[in-house]
Amino acid sequence: MSTSTPSNPPPKGVRRGTPPRGADLARTPLLISIVTSQFGISMVYGAVPGVLLALQVQTLAGDDAKAGVLSLFTAFGAVAALLSQPLAGMLSDRTRSRVGSRTPYVLGGGLIAAPVLWAMGTVDSLLVLAVLYVVSEFVLSAAQGPLAAVLPDRVPAERRGRFSAGLGLGIMLGSVAGTVLASVLSDDLRIAYLVLGCVPVVLGATRLYLAADTDNRGVARPPSTDGMRWWRTFLVSPRDHPDFWWVVGSRMFTYTGFFVVQGYSLYLLGDYVGLGDDAVGHVGIAAGIAALCICLAAVPAGLLSDRVGRRKIFVQVASVTMGVGFMIPLFSPSLPAYLTMVVVTSLAFGCFEAVDTALVTQVLPRSTSFAQDLGVTNVASIAPQILAPAIAGVIVVTTDGYALVFPAAALFAVLGGVTVTRIRGTR
């Protein structure tokens, strides 16, 4: 028996996933607003778990316990993301306001997160730090589904490759820029968190000034839920919508592979490569290389995907290439090998990011709940950024070493490429 809400069929002659008549013609401001909003949110993801939080945990918990404590923190953060993404998506789909249904959540997430992040720079208690971190992850993750829903809301299906590339660039460049910023400001955590807390607010405001959503107060809301059974709206039947779940699985595997290494880079460089205290500076160097490679790959891949009308082959090639790249430091635990890995995997991930979101928007199961369903798929991208360091921590603690982190990352990435082959509803 299906547990999902049946999709509303598109009007005759209109393909599923195509926005209604009147979708944006002046798309450059819209694209800029999406990229900058996502960039601001992702800067926090790049700066906090991988650098700032890692340094605070190392100071407060000590070298012997740092890996286990950081794993615990990031696990709780992942749970917060898992809850907030689809919940905020459901609320966004039902929100009616002068600035539409997406902007209140994108901008509101940053406004709430700012004081929480500022407070994180002042605490000296592991418990308080944990609570603040989880709250920050919850409110920022709540902006992800509504922001991604702008694509099926306002962008035609045949042009989503370039918008997907832009959204992917915002995610990855934001994460990398956050890592660089945190590395540069790591000597003064209060200043680091102060600056970081302002970024999502300032960049999220571009939703208002560059490409505001239209006033939707006169638009009918989706059908109301049946009392306490509201949670059933999150259940999408794998039998009726298998492509949706294959995309979710592919994204979860690929992101986990990438961030198992990226999110643990400080400890990998310091302890596995052997840089010791110099690792903080080299984290910024590696992040800068990653940013350049992602830029070089993402935009051409997105444009080419739109031109050839195919998505899956790009995801498959990118995932397998990532898997190969992750094995390089396993055979040579040196800085040159590590940086080579960064180049290969970042080029591949840039290609993946450019196409994956476009693929997701073409297999959404319900036309009345774009943000809610994208909230589910975005859990598969945001949760690995938060949870992957915990997975790496478990590997390190149980094996008493870092070597197996790399084959684990490779396995996750390859599984992402294999999973996408099961999608049948789109190329």
Short mmCIF file of C-alpha atoms in Angstrom, two decimals:
data_model
loop_
_atom_site.label_atom_id
_atom_site.label_comp_id
_atom_site.label_asym_id
_atom_site.label_seq_id
_atom_site.Cartn_x
_atom_site.Cartn_y
_atom_site.Cartn_z
CA MET A 1 0.00 0.00 0.00
CA SER A 2 1.34 3.42 -0.92
CA THR A 3 2.09 5.79 1.91
CA SER A 4 2.76 8.83 -0.26
CA THR A 5 0.45 11.58 -1.37
CA PRO A 6 -0.36 11.07 -5.05
CA SER A 7 1.27 13.52 -7.41
CA ASN A 8 -0.97 16.01 -9.17
CA PRO A 9 -0.68 15.33 -12.91
CA PRO A 10 0.76 18.19 -14.95
CA PRO A 11 -1.53 20.00 -17.39
CA LYS A 12 -1.84 18.51 -20.83
CA GLY A 13 1.22 19.27 -22.92
CA VAL A 14 3.35 20.32 -19.96
CA ARG A 15 6.16 18.07 -18.75
CA ARG A 16 6.37 17.17 -15.09
CA GLY A 17 8.88 19.39 -13.32
CA THR A 18 8.29 22.37 -15.63
CA PRO A 19 7.33 25.59 -13.82
CA PRO A 20 4.02 27.24 -14.65
CA ARG A 21 3.76 29.95 -17.28
CA GLY A 22 5.41 33.12 -16.07
CA ALA A 23 8.53 31.41 -14.75
CA ASP A 24 11.50 33.76 -14.59
CA LEU A 25 12.88 35.10 -17.83
CA ALA A 26 15.53 37.31 -16.18
CA ARG A 27 17.32 34.37 -14.58
CA THR A 28 20.76 35.82 -13.83
CA PRO A 29 19.67 37.70 -10.68
CA LEU A 30 17.80 34.60 -9.56
CA LEU A 31 20.88 32.45 -10.07
CA ILE A 32 23.07 34.92 -8.16
CA SER A 33 20.62 35.01 -5.26
CA ILE A 34 20.56 31.22 -5.04
CA VAL A 35 24.34 30.89 -5.17
CA THR A 36 25.02 33.60 -2.60
CA SER A 37 22.36 32.38 -0.16
CA GLN A 38 23.68 28.84 -0.33
CA PHE A 39 27.27 30.07 -0.09
CA GLY A 40 26.55 31.88 3.17
CA ILE A 41 24.92 28.90 4.82
CA SER A 42 27.58 26.47 3.64
CA MET A 43 30.38 28.64 5.00
CA VAL A 44 29.18 27.72 8.46
CA TYR A 45 29.24 24.02 7.61
CA GLY A 46 32.78 24.32 6.32
CA ALA A 47 34.11 26.42 9.19
CA VAL A 48 32.54 24.92 12.28
CA PRO A 49 32.75 21.08 12.33
CA GLY A 50 36.04 20.77 10.45
CA VAL A 51 38.06 23.57 12.09
CA LEU A 52 36.54 25.76 14.81
CA LEU A 53 34.61 23.05 16.63
CA ALA A 54 37.52 20.63 16.20
CA LEU A 55 39.89 23.12 17.82
CA GLN A 56 37.49 23.81 20.69
CA VAL A 57 36.97 20.10 21.31
CA GLN A 58 40.72 19.51 21.25
CA THR A 59 41.21 22.25 23.85
CA LEU A 60 38.34 21.26 26.13
CA ALA A 61 38.50 17.46 25.83
CA GLY A 62 42.23 16.88 25.26
CA ASP A 63 44.12 15.03 22.54
CA ASP A 64 43.18 11.56 23.74
CA ALA A 65 39.42 12.17 23.67
CA LYS A 66 39.10 14.69 20.83
CA ALA A 67 38.15 12.23 18.08
CA GLY A 68 35.43 10.53 20.10
CA VAL A 69 33.95 13.79 21.42
CA LEU A 70 33.92 15.42 17.98
CA SER A 71 32.18 12.33 16.60
CA LEU A 72 29.50 12.62 19.27
CA PHE A 73 28.97 16.33 18.61
CA THR A 74 28.63 15.87 14.86
CA ALA A 75 26.28 12.92 15.30
CA PHE A 76 23.86 15.08 17.29
CA GLY A 77 24.21 17.80 14.65
CA ALA A 78 23.28 15.27 11.97
CA VAL A 79 20.13 14.31 13.87
CA ALA A 80 19.16 17.99 14.05
CA ALA A 81 19.60 18.31 10.26
CA LEU A 82 17.58 15.16 9.65
CA LEU A 83 14.67 16.64 11.60
CA SER A 84 14.78 20.25 10.44
CA GLN A 85 15.12 19.83 6.68
CA PRO A 86 11.81 18.09 5.89
CA LEU A 87 9.92 19.89 8.66
CA ALA A 88 10.93 23.30 7.33
CA GLY A 89 10.14 22.12 3.81
CA MET A 90 6.62 21.11 4.82
CA LEU A 91 6.03 24.47 6.53
CA SER A 92 7.48 26.35 3.56
CA ASP A 93 5.13 24.65 1.11
CA ARG A 94 2.23 25.89 3.26
CA THR A 95 3.57 29.39 3.97
CA ARG A 96 1.85 32.35 2.35
CA SER A 97 3.50 35.77 2.68
CA ARG A 98 4.31 38.99 0.86
CA VAL A 99 7.79 37.61 0.04
CA GLY A 100 6.63 34.14 -0.95
CA SER A 101 7.07 30.80 0.76
CA ARG A 102 10.85 30.31 0.51
CA THR A 103 12.52 33.58 1.54
CA PRO A 104 11.20 33.65 5.15
CA TYR A 105 13.03 30.40 5.86
CA VAL A 106 16.25 31.20 3.99
CA LEU A 107 16.68 34.57 5.68
CA GLY A 108 15.14 33.52 8.98
CA GLY A 109 17.58 30.65 9.40
CA GLY A 110 20.51 33.04 9.22
CA LEU A 111 18.93 35.55 11.58
CA ILE A 112 18.36 32.93 14.26
CA ALA A 113 21.74 31.25 13.78
CA ALA A 114 23.77 34.46 14.12
CA PRO A 115 23.50 34.96 17.92
CA VAL A 116 23.93 31.22 18.46
CA LEU A 117 27.20 31.22 16.55
CA TRP A 118 28.40 34.33 18.36
CA ALA A 119 27.76 32.58 21.68
CA MET A 120 29.76 29.52 20.55
CA GLY A 121 32.89 31.65 20.44
CA THR A 122 32.61 32.54 24.12
CA VAL A 123 31.84 29.23 25.89
CA ASP A 124 34.28 27.01 27.79
CA SER A 125 31.91 24.12 28.56
CA LEU A 126 31.60 21.06 26.33
CA LEU A 127 27.92 20.64 27.21
CA VAL A 128 26.99 24.24 26.38
CA LEU A 129 29.07 24.08 23.21
CA ALA A 130 27.25 20.92 22.15
CA VAL A 131 23.81 22.48 22.69
CA LEU A 132 24.69 25.63 20.77
CA TYR A 133 26.20 23.65 17.92
CA VAL A 134 23.11 21.48 17.55
CA VAL A 135 20.82 24.52 17.58
CA SER A 136 22.91 26.23 14.88
CA GLU A 137 22.76 23.13 12.68
CA PHE A 138 18.99 22.86 13.14
CA VAL A 139 18.15 26.42 12.10
CA LEU A 140 20.61 26.60 9.20
CA SER A 141 19.56 23.22 7.85
CA ALA A 142 15.96 24.47 7.92
CA ALA A 143 16.85 26.91 5.13
CA GLN A 144 18.15 24.26 2.73
CA GLY A 145 14.92 22.66 1.49
CA PRO A 146 13.08 25.96 0.84
CA LEU A 147 16.12 27.36 -0.98
CA ALA A 148 16.48 24.34 -3.27
CA ALA A 149 12.73 24.41 -3.97
CA VAL A 150 13.27 27.65 -5.92
CA LEU A 151 14.52 25.49 -8.81
CA PRO A 152 11.32 23.51 -9.46
CA ASP A 153 9.31 26.64 -8.52
CA ARG A 154 10.92 29.03 -10.98
CA VAL A 155 13.34 27.31 -13.40
CA PRO A 156 12.36 25.24 -16.49
CA ALA A 157 13.59 21.65 -16.42
CA GLU A 158 15.82 22.07 -19.48
CA ARG A 159 17.79 24.87 -17.78
CA ARG A 160 18.23 23.32 -14.37
CA GLY A 161 21.71 21.97 -15.07
CA ARG A 162 23.25 25.45 -14.86
CA PHE A 163 21.17 26.32 -11.79
CA SER A 164 22.14 23.03 -10.22
CA ALA A 165 25.77 23.91 -10.95
CA GLY A 166 25.25 27.26 -9.26
CA LEU A 167 23.65 25.69 -6.21
CA GLY A 168 26.43 23.12 -6.07
CA LEU A 169 29.05 25.85 -6.35
CA GLY A 170 27.39 27.65 -3.47
CA ILE A 171 27.51 24.52 -1.34
CA MET A 172 31.08 23.56 -2.08
CA LEU A 173 32.68 26.97 -2.39
CA GLY A 174 30.90 28.04 0.76
CA SER A 175 32.19 25.01 2.60
CA VAL A 176 35.70 25.58 1.30
CA ALA A 177 35.59 29.33 2.00
CA GLY A 178 34.38 28.59 5.50
CA THR A 179 37.31 26.26 6.02
CA VAL A 180 39.73 28.93 4.77
CA LEU A 181 38.14 31.64 6.91
CA ALA A 182 38.22 29.44 10.00
CA SER A 183 41.86 28.56 9.38
CA VAL A 184 42.84 32.23 9.02
CA LEU A 185 40.91 33.32 12.12
CA SER A 186 41.59 30.23 14.23
CA ASP A 187 43.84 32.15 16.64
CA ASP A 188 40.82 34.12 17.90
CA LEU A 189 37.68 32.01 18.05
CA ARG A 190 35.49 34.90 19.18
CA ILE A 191 36.33 36.92 16.09
CA ALA A 192 35.93 33.84 13.88
CA TYR A 193 32.43 33.12 15.15
CA LEU A 194 31.47 36.80 15.08
CA VAL A 195 32.35 37.10 11.41
CA LEU A 196 30.86 33.74 10.56
CA GLY A 197 27.53 34.53 12.20
CA CYS A 198 27.04 37.59 10.00
CA VAL A 199 27.64 35.84 6.68
CA PRO A 200 24.36 33.86 6.24
CA VAL A 201 22.31 36.94 7.16
CA VAL A 202 24.04 39.29 4.74
CA LEU A 203 24.11 36.85 1.83
CA GLY A 204 20.63 35.48 2.54
CA ALA A 205 19.24 38.99 2.10
CA THR A 206 19.99 38.70 -1.62
CA ARG A 207 16.76 36.73 -1.85
CA LEU A 208 14.95 40.02 -1.18
CA TYR A 209 16.98 42.43 -3.28
CA LEU A 210 18.00 40.48 -6.37
CA ALA A 211 15.20 38.02 -7.16
CA ALA A 212 12.40 38.19 -4.62
CA ASP A 213 9.71 35.52 -4.75
CA THR A 214 6.28 36.85 -5.64
CA ASP A 215 3.57 37.59 -3.10
CA ASN A 216 1.68 34.31 -2.72
CA ARG A 217 -0.89 35.24 -0.10
CA GLY A 218 -3.68 34.56 -2.57
CA VAL A 219 -2.43 31.09 -3.55
CA ALA A 220 -4.32 28.10 -2.16
CA ARG A 221 -2.44 25.95 0.33
CA PRO A 222 -1.89 22.20 -0.18
CA PRO A 223 -4.62 19.98 1.29
CA SER A 224 -4.48 19.93 5.07
CA THR A 225 -3.19 16.87 6.89
CA ASP A 226 -5.35 14.54 8.92
CA GLY A 227 -4.73 15.69 12.50
CA MET A 228 -1.98 13.71 14.20
CA ARG A 229 -1.18 11.89 10.95
CA TRP A 230 0.73 14.88 9.54
CA TRP A 231 3.92 12.84 9.69
CA ARG A 232 2.56 10.56 6.96
CA THR A 233 3.11 13.33 4.43
CA PHE A 234 6.84 12.65 4.69
CA LEU A 235 6.44 9.04 3.60
CA VAL A 236 7.11 8.61 -0.09
CA SER A 237 6.41 5.09 -1.31
CA PRO A 238 9.52 3.36 -2.70
CA ARG A 239 7.21 1.19 -4.78
CA ASP A 240 5.43 4.11 -6.46
CA HIS A 241 8.44 6.45 -6.65
CA PRO A 242 11.59 4.31 -6.80
CA ASP A 243 13.62 6.90 -8.74
CA PHE A 244 13.23 9.38 -5.91
CA TRP A 245 14.80 6.99 -3.42
CA TRP A 246 17.59 5.90 -5.77
CA VAL A 247 18.56 9.58 -6.11
CA VAL A 248 18.47 10.02 -2.34
CA GLY A 249 20.69 6.96 -1.87
CA SER A 250 23.15 8.05 -4.54
CA ARG A 251 23.49 11.50 -3.04
CA MET A 252 23.90 10.14 0.49
CA PHE A 253 26.69 7.75 -0.53
CA THR A 254 28.61 10.25 -2.66
CA TYR A 255 28.45 13.10 -0.15
CA THR A 256 29.46 10.81 2.67
CA GLY A 257 32.51 9.68 0.72
CA PHE A 258 33.61 13.24 0.04
CA PHE A 259 33.08 14.58 3.54
CA VAL A 260 34.54 11.61 5.39
CA VAL A 261 37.87 13.03 4.23
CA GLN A 262 37.00 16.73 3.86
CA GLY A 263 35.42 17.00 7.29
CA TYR A 264 38.33 15.25 9.00
CA SER A 265 41.08 17.06 7.12
CA LEU A 266 42.61 18.77 10.16
CA TYR A 267 43.32 15.50 11.93
CA LEU A 268 44.29 13.65 8.73
CA LEU A 269 46.88 16.26 7.83
CA GLY A 270 48.14 16.59 11.38
CA ASP A 271 48.32 12.94 12.42
CA TYR A 272 48.24 10.79 9.26
CA VAL A 273 50.34 12.95 6.93
CA GLY A 274 52.42 14.04 9.91
CA LEU A 275 52.24 17.83 9.72
CA GLY A 276 51.49 18.23 13.43
CA ASP A 277 50.78 21.83 14.43
CA ASP A 278 51.32 23.01 10.84
CA ALA A 279 48.16 21.18 9.76
CA VAL A 280 45.89 24.17 10.41
CA GLY A 281 47.64 26.25 7.75
CA HIS A 282 47.65 23.43 5.23
CA VAL A 283 43.92 22.86 5.71
CA GLY A 284 43.41 26.30 4.18
CA ILE A 285 45.77 25.49 1.30
CA ALA A 286 43.96 22.24 0.54
CA ALA A 287 40.61 24.01 0.75
CA GLY A 288 41.78 26.66 -1.72
CA ILE A 289 42.89 24.00 -4.19
CA ALA A 290 39.55 22.26 -3.79
CA ALA A 291 37.67 25.49 -4.47
CA LEU A 292 39.60 26.11 -7.69
CA CYS A 293 39.04 22.58 -8.95
CA ILE A 294 35.33 22.67 -8.14
CA CYS A 295 34.97 25.92 -10.08
CA LEU A 296 36.82 24.48 -13.07
CA ALA A 297 34.55 21.42 -13.22
CA ALA A 298 31.10 22.53 -12.09
CA VAL A 299 30.01 25.14 -14.62
CA PRO A 300 31.16 23.27 -17.77
CA ALA A 301 29.53 20.06 -16.48
CA GLY A 302 26.22 21.81 -15.78
CA LEU A 303 26.13 23.51 -19.18
CA LEU A 304 27.12 20.32 -20.99
CA SER A 305 24.47 18.34 -19.13
CA ASP A 306 21.80 20.83 -20.27
CA ARG A 307 23.11 20.66 -23.84
CA VAL A 308 23.12 16.85 -24.16
CA GLY A 309 20.00 16.38 -22.04
CA ARG A 310 21.58 13.69 -19.86
CA ARG A 311 22.27 13.64 -16.11
CA LYS A 312 23.08 10.12 -14.92
CA ILE A 313 26.31 9.57 -16.85
CA PHE A 314 27.85 12.67 -15.28
CA VAL A 315 26.99 11.45 -11.78
CA GLN A 316 28.33 7.96 -12.49
CA VAL A 317 31.67 9.08 -13.89
CA ALA A 318 32.16 11.64 -11.13
CA SER A 319 31.45 9.17 -8.33
CA VAL A 320 33.82 6.50 -9.63
CA THR A 321 36.57 9.08 -10.24
CA MET A 322 36.20 10.25 -6.66
CA GLY A 323 36.58 6.68 -5.46
CA VAL A 324 39.84 6.29 -7.35
CA GLY A 325 41.17 9.60 -6.08
CA PHE A 326 40.53 8.78 -2.43
CA MET A 327 42.90 5.82 -2.61
CA ILE A 328 45.97 7.95 -3.43
CA PRO A 329 47.00 8.84 0.17
CA LEU A 330 46.55 5.23 1.24
CA PHE A 331 49.60 4.29 -0.81
CA SER A 332 51.59 7.44 -0.05
CA PRO A 333 50.90 9.20 3.29
CA SER A 334 52.57 12.43 2.20
CA LEU A 335 51.50 16.00 1.58
CA PRO A 336 51.96 15.82 -2.24
CA ALA A 337 49.81 12.68 -2.38
CA TYR A 338 47.16 14.27 -0.18
CA LEU A 339 47.01 17.37 -2.38
CA THR A 340 46.82 15.20 -5.50
CA MET A 341 43.84 13.46 -3.96
CA VAL A 342 42.26 16.86 -3.31
CA VAL A 343 42.65 17.84 -6.98
CA VAL A 344 41.18 14.60 -8.37
CA THR A 345 38.26 14.31 -5.95
CA SER A 346 37.37 18.01 -6.13
CA LEU A 347 37.22 18.01 -9.92
CA ALA A 348 34.97 14.96 -9.75
CA PHE A 349 32.80 16.41 -7.01
CA GLY A 350 32.40 19.66 -8.93
CA CYS A 351 31.00 17.66 -11.84
CA PHE A 352 28.72 15.71 -9.49
CA GLU A 353 27.38 18.84 -7.80
CA ALA A 354 26.71 20.54 -11.13
CA VAL A 355 24.30 17.84 -12.25
CA ASP A 356 22.93 16.08 -9.17
CA THR A 357 20.42 18.74 -8.07
CA ALA A 358 19.01 18.97 -11.59
CA LEU A 359 18.57 15.20 -11.52
CA VAL A 360 16.80 15.41 -8.16
CA THR A 361 14.30 18.04 -9.34
CA GLN A 362 13.31 15.79 -12.26
CA VAL A 363 12.26 12.87 -10.04
CA LEU A 364 10.32 14.71 -7.31
CA PRO A 365 7.19 12.68 -6.54
CA ARG A 366 4.66 15.41 -5.71
CA SER A 367 3.97 18.71 -7.44
CA THR A 368 2.44 20.34 -4.34
CA SER A 369 5.34 19.71 -1.93
CA PHE A 370 8.58 20.61 -3.68
CA ALA A 371 10.28 22.00 -0.57
CA GLN A 372 9.19 19.14 1.66
CA ASP A 373 10.46 16.48 -0.73
CA LEU A 374 13.63 18.42 -1.44
CA GLY A 375 14.06 18.66 2.32
CA VAL A 376 14.24 14.89 2.36
CA THR A 377 16.77 14.79 -0.47
CA ASN A 378 18.79 17.61 1.07
CA VAL A 379 19.17 15.58 4.23
CA ALA A 380 21.22 13.29 2.00
CA SER A 381 23.62 16.16 1.27
CA ILE A 382 23.69 18.13 4.50
CA ALA A 383 23.73 15.23 6.95
CA PRO A 384 26.92 13.72 5.47
CA GLN A 385 28.70 17.06 5.92
CA ILE A 386 27.84 16.86 9.61
CA LEU A 387 27.89 13.09 10.11
CA ALA A 388 30.95 12.16 8.03
CA PRO A 389 33.46 13.34 10.66
CA ALA A 390 31.65 11.09 13.11
CA ILE A 391 32.06 8.14 10.73
CA ALA A 392 35.75 8.96 10.34
CA GLY A 393 36.03 9.23 14.11
CA VAL A 394 34.54 5.78 14.59
CA ILE A 395 37.03 4.35 12.07
CA VAL A 396 39.94 6.04 13.82
CA VAL A 397 38.86 4.98 17.30
CA THR A 398 38.09 1.37 16.39
CA THR A 399 41.20 0.81 14.24
CA ASP A 400 43.54 3.07 16.21
CA GLY A 401 44.69 4.70 12.98
CA TYR A 402 43.69 6.85 10.01
CA ALA A 403 44.56 4.65 7.02
CA LEU A 404 41.13 3.04 6.59
CA VAL A 405 39.41 6.42 6.31
CA PHE A 406 40.48 6.60 2.64
CA PRO A 407 39.17 3.24 1.38
CA ALA A 408 35.96 3.87 3.33
CA ALA A 409 35.52 7.18 1.50
CA ALA A 410 36.24 5.48 -1.83
CA LEU A 411 33.64 2.79 -1.14
CA PHE A 412 30.95 5.34 -0.33
CA ALA A 413 31.71 7.34 -3.49
CA VAL A 414 31.58 4.31 -5.80
CA LEU A 415 28.32 3.15 -4.23
CA GLY A 416 26.88 6.56 -5.14
CA GLY A 417 27.71 5.98 -8.79
CA VAL A 418 26.33 2.43 -8.78
CA THR A 419 23.07 3.47 -7.14
CA VAL A 420 22.20 6.10 -9.74
CA THR A 421 22.19 3.44 -12.48
CA ARG A 422 18.88 2.18 -11.07
CA ILE A 423 17.02 5.39 -12.01
CA ARG A 424 14.65 4.74 -14.91
CA GLY A 425 12.45 7.84 -15.25
CA THR A 426 15.06 10.22 -16.64
CA ARG A 427 18.36 10.10 -18.43
#
